[in-house]
Amino acid sequence: MTATTLALAKVRNIGIMAHIDAGKTTTAERILFFTGVSHRIGDVHDGDTALDFLKQERERGITITSAATTCRWAGHTINLIDTPGHVDFTIEVERCLRVLDGAVAVFDGVAGVEPQSETVWRQADRYGVPRVCFVNKLDRAGADYHRCVDMIRERLGAVPLVVQLPIGSEAGFEGVVDLVSMRAHVWTDGRHSVVDVPPGLAEEARRWRRTLVETVAEHDEDSMTRYLSSADLSSADLSSADPDGGQPSEEELHAAIRRLTVTSAATPVLCGSAFKNKGVQPLLDAVVRYLPSPLDVQDVSDEEPLSALAFKVMADRHLARFTFVRIYSGRLVSGAAVLNSVKERKERIGKIYRVHADKRVEIESAGAGDIVAVMGLKQTTTGETLCDPAHPVVLESMDFPAPVIEVAIEPRSRGDVEKLGAAVHRMSEEDPSLHVRQENGQTVIGGMGELHLEILVDRLKERFHVEANVGRPRVAYRETVRRAVERVDLTHRKQTGGKGQYAKVRISLEPIGAGYEFVNRVTGGRIPKEFIPSVDAGCQEAMQAGVLAGFEMTGVRVVLADGDFHPVDSSELAFKIAGSMAFKEAVRRASPVLLEPVMTVEVTTPEEYLGAVIGDLNGRRGRVEGTGERTGAWVVQALVPLAEMFGYVGDLRGMTSGRGVFTMRFAEHAEVPAAVAKKIIAEG
Ligand SMILES: Nc1nc2c(ncn2[C@@H]2O[C@H](COP(=O)(O)OP(=O)(O)OP(=O)(O)O)[C@@H](O)[C@H]2O)c(=O)[nH]1
């Protein structure tokens, strides 16, 4: 091992994922507190947390900004990446999951595995992120550790490794038994001590340790050959670990649990009460012991050329711009020139910081596997790669799904118009799933869901002080054309004393899959070169609000074939107007249609409600793509127009006596049936 790999073996890049209110913020805060970074314990109720610092996040009590915070535990460096909890922020969650090596999944010990915990869990499955589970809130009335473990097995289809048992319950919850060391951790008056297992729990603890060793042996080949062949596990007394007698030592058991965790073959389950400061230190031990280091995830070397992924751009309170990056290879050095290989632009690395909860520490450079904040990057946005200019590389970029819902914003004053422009520019850099367009003088912003939009609008008002009237959120329909049209001639002429306006264009238009293309076929200077981009700009402007109901257009190729100009009266503006008018006229003749976002909906329901669920989806213009059984429940997959999904949460609950859950994500744009389109256009 080189010095670098040795150091990297002691790095943990982790996130905390949880259902809203399970205690993610409290747990993160306690982690920062116990690692000595955060010097006092703020309570979420006071709105005084180390990680939630944006005002409206505090008000909502939910965490939506991901920041990386560095702390140290047991000789290891832990980079804690704050992940958002709400489904609407799926994109932010996925962005974080990409740069994590492991995660702590926090569950509410009373509520257990909630539908949304399942969503996030599946995302982590998709990105292959190893996890340890923390069953929180065991101090609360109704908390049930073992029920939660069962739900982790049954609902999430995971293999739980119960490595701790709670001591006491509800108000009498005192601490945990560590089943690997067979020692008890108790907290009295805020003091942590490690003591013998209470006699009343000894038998139960022995039983659970046996189960732990069995489960490990079942899934870990190394252990299976060692322990199963030589020991009768059902009768062995495993508390007296004896490596020669076929029983795993503490170290061997840790190593086996680590192997299973790192490969996601199993998931250690721990418990505690973050709020009451119980169980946090052993959780940190588990993070260090079981979760992977960057080395477990990929080969890394400082000697290779630089490659790094920007995964978050954010402004601090003084609006200084920070870009959070994960370095995949090479070294990131302050002052160095790097290439943004996605934009193909050079950038200069300014200061590099390690960010702690309460302070920033400037560092000269950072190596592969590390996560740091960089100042000075002007153009790099989320998802883009920074690399050595001599060795261009694009790390797999993230997909940003289309916005499915949008809202019109009308600034109150001229000053607000300018502020709005600057604010949405800034916000879309920080959040690429925010989409902006102009429709008849209004700014329309689109996002991933209602709550996402609500928070964007709040930010406009509170962070950027934009005064504006905000419309009702609506489905983000699109418009496109179905036929090609040739030779649409348009002359724009205006004579109002003085210099007039004159521009003539001939365009044709054809449907393409998606997006917009502009082709210039003008020859012989029939339109002077400098005016051609103006025609393009006019068409693009017209694309932003279609002729049917003002929705954004997609899937159009424009060919500028011919035109005419006047030596005095022609101008960029005249050609822009002509381009825009010709485009609209051409679209009217090209069989315009409305497109709607169609979602992939996955419903999980007990079998007895399966028929009702499918019938209902059909009634929502849905198309059932498949059904199957998964860990004791039925899963229905369907494609359903978003417009038909409003209120589905409540309807599904009613249909399934509260037992059905669903997830939804954007799948495609599809043509709206004529009868439905008619209504939308009439209302639009
Ligand atoms: N009794 C008890 N309450 C807890 C515990 N952990 C968190 N809470 C409370 O549960 C509520 C939610 O906790 P948070 O830490 O804000 O939960 P979160 O998961 O970060 O929630 P979001 O930020 O909304 O995603 C707060 O009122 C906490 O004080 C615990 O161990 N025991």
Short mmCIF file of N, CA and C and ligand atoms in Angstrom, two decimals, residues 19-26 44-45 61-63 136-137 139-140 273-275, ligand 1:
data_model
loop_
_atom_site.label_atom_id
_atom_site.label_comp_id
_atom_site.label_asym_id
_atom_site.label_seq_id
_atom_site.Cartn_x
_atom_site.Cartn_y
_atom_site.Cartn_z
N HIS A 19 -36.61 8.68 5.61
CA HIS A 19 -37.92 9.26 5.38
C HIS A 19 -37.92 10.59 6.14
N ILE A 20 -38.71 11.56 5.67
CA ILE A 20 -38.83 12.81 6.40
C ILE A 20 -39.23 12.52 7.84
N ASP A 21 -38.59 13.20 8.76
CA ASP A 21 -38.93 13.09 10.19
C ASP A 21 -38.39 11.85 10.90
N ALA A 22 -37.67 10.99 10.19
CA ALA A 22 -37.14 9.80 10.85
C ALA A 22 -36.01 10.19 11.79
N GLY A 23 -35.44 11.38 11.54
CA GLY A 23 -34.38 11.86 12.43
C GLY A 23 -33.04 12.01 11.74
N LYS A 24 -33.09 12.25 10.45
CA LYS A 24 -31.85 12.39 9.69
C LYS A 24 -31.02 13.58 10.18
N THR A 25 -31.69 14.71 10.31
CA THR A 25 -30.97 15.92 10.74
C THR A 25 -30.42 15.74 12.14
N THR A 26 -31.24 15.22 13.04
CA THR A 26 -30.79 15.01 14.42
C THR A 26 -29.60 14.07 14.44
N VAL A 44 -33.56 20.67 16.60
CA VAL A 44 -34.27 20.99 15.36
C VAL A 44 -35.42 21.96 15.62
N HIS A 45 -36.04 21.81 16.78
CA HIS A 45 -37.19 22.67 17.08
C HIS A 45 -36.81 24.14 17.12
N GLY A 61 -38.61 22.40 8.28
CA GLY A 61 -38.03 21.30 9.03
C GLY A 61 -37.57 20.17 8.14
N ILE A 62 -37.37 20.44 6.84
CA ILE A 62 -36.87 19.38 5.99
C ILE A 62 -35.56 19.82 5.35
N THR A 63 -34.76 18.85 5.02
CA THR A 63 -33.43 19.14 4.53
C THR A 63 -33.39 18.99 3.03
N ASN A 136 -33.95 4.45 14.79
CA ASN A 136 -33.89 5.61 15.69
C ASN A 136 -35.16 5.73 16.54
N LYS A 137 -35.15 6.65 17.42
CA LYS A 137 -36.32 7.02 18.23
C LYS A 137 -36.80 5.89 19.14
N ASP A 139 -36.57 5.71 22.10
CA ASP A 139 -37.08 6.27 23.36
C ASP A 139 -38.56 6.59 23.27
N ARG A 140 -39.13 6.54 22.05
CA ARG A 140 -40.52 6.96 21.91
C ARG A 140 -41.50 5.84 22.22
N SER A 273 -31.28 6.32 20.01
CA SER A 273 -32.12 7.51 20.03
C SER A 273 -31.19 8.70 19.83
N ALA A 274 -31.19 9.22 18.63
CA ALA A 274 -30.30 10.34 18.33
C ALA A 274 -30.63 11.52 19.25
N PHE A 275 -31.93 11.74 19.39
CA PHE A 275 -32.39 12.87 20.17
C PHE A 275 -31.87 12.81 21.61
N1 LIG B 1 -38.14 11.07 20.61
C1 LIG B 1 -37.25 11.21 19.65
N2 LIG B 1 -37.42 12.18 18.74
C2 LIG B 1 -36.50 12.30 17.77
C3 LIG B 1 -35.37 11.44 17.67
N3 LIG B 1 -34.64 11.80 16.60
C4 LIG B 1 -35.29 12.84 16.05
N4 LIG B 1 -36.41 13.16 16.76
C5 LIG B 1 -37.37 14.22 16.48
O1 LIG B 1 -38.04 13.92 15.28
C6 LIG B 1 -38.28 15.10 14.52
C7 LIG B 1 -37.65 14.97 13.16
O2 LIG B 1 -36.26 14.88 13.30
P1 LIG B 1 -35.27 15.42 12.20
O3 LIG B 1 -33.91 15.10 12.66
O4 LIG B 1 -35.59 16.82 11.81
O5 LIG B 1 -35.71 14.47 11.02
P2 LIG B 1 -35.22 14.49 9.52
O6 LIG B 1 -35.27 13.08 9.08
O7 LIG B 1 -33.96 15.24 9.38
O8 LIG B 1 -36.35 15.24 8.83
P3 LIG B 1 -36.21 16.09 7.49
O9 LIG B 1 -35.11 17.08 7.72
O10 LIG B 1 -37.55 16.71 7.47
O11 LIG B 1 -35.94 15.11 6.42
C8 LIG B 1 -37.70 16.25 15.34
O12 LIG B 1 -38.75 16.81 16.07
C9 LIG B 1 -36.70 15.56 16.25
O13 LIG B 1 -36.52 16.25 17.46
C10 LIG B 1 -35.23 10.42 18.66
O14 LIG B 1 -34.29 9.64 18.68
N5 LIG B 1 -36.19 10.36 19.61
#
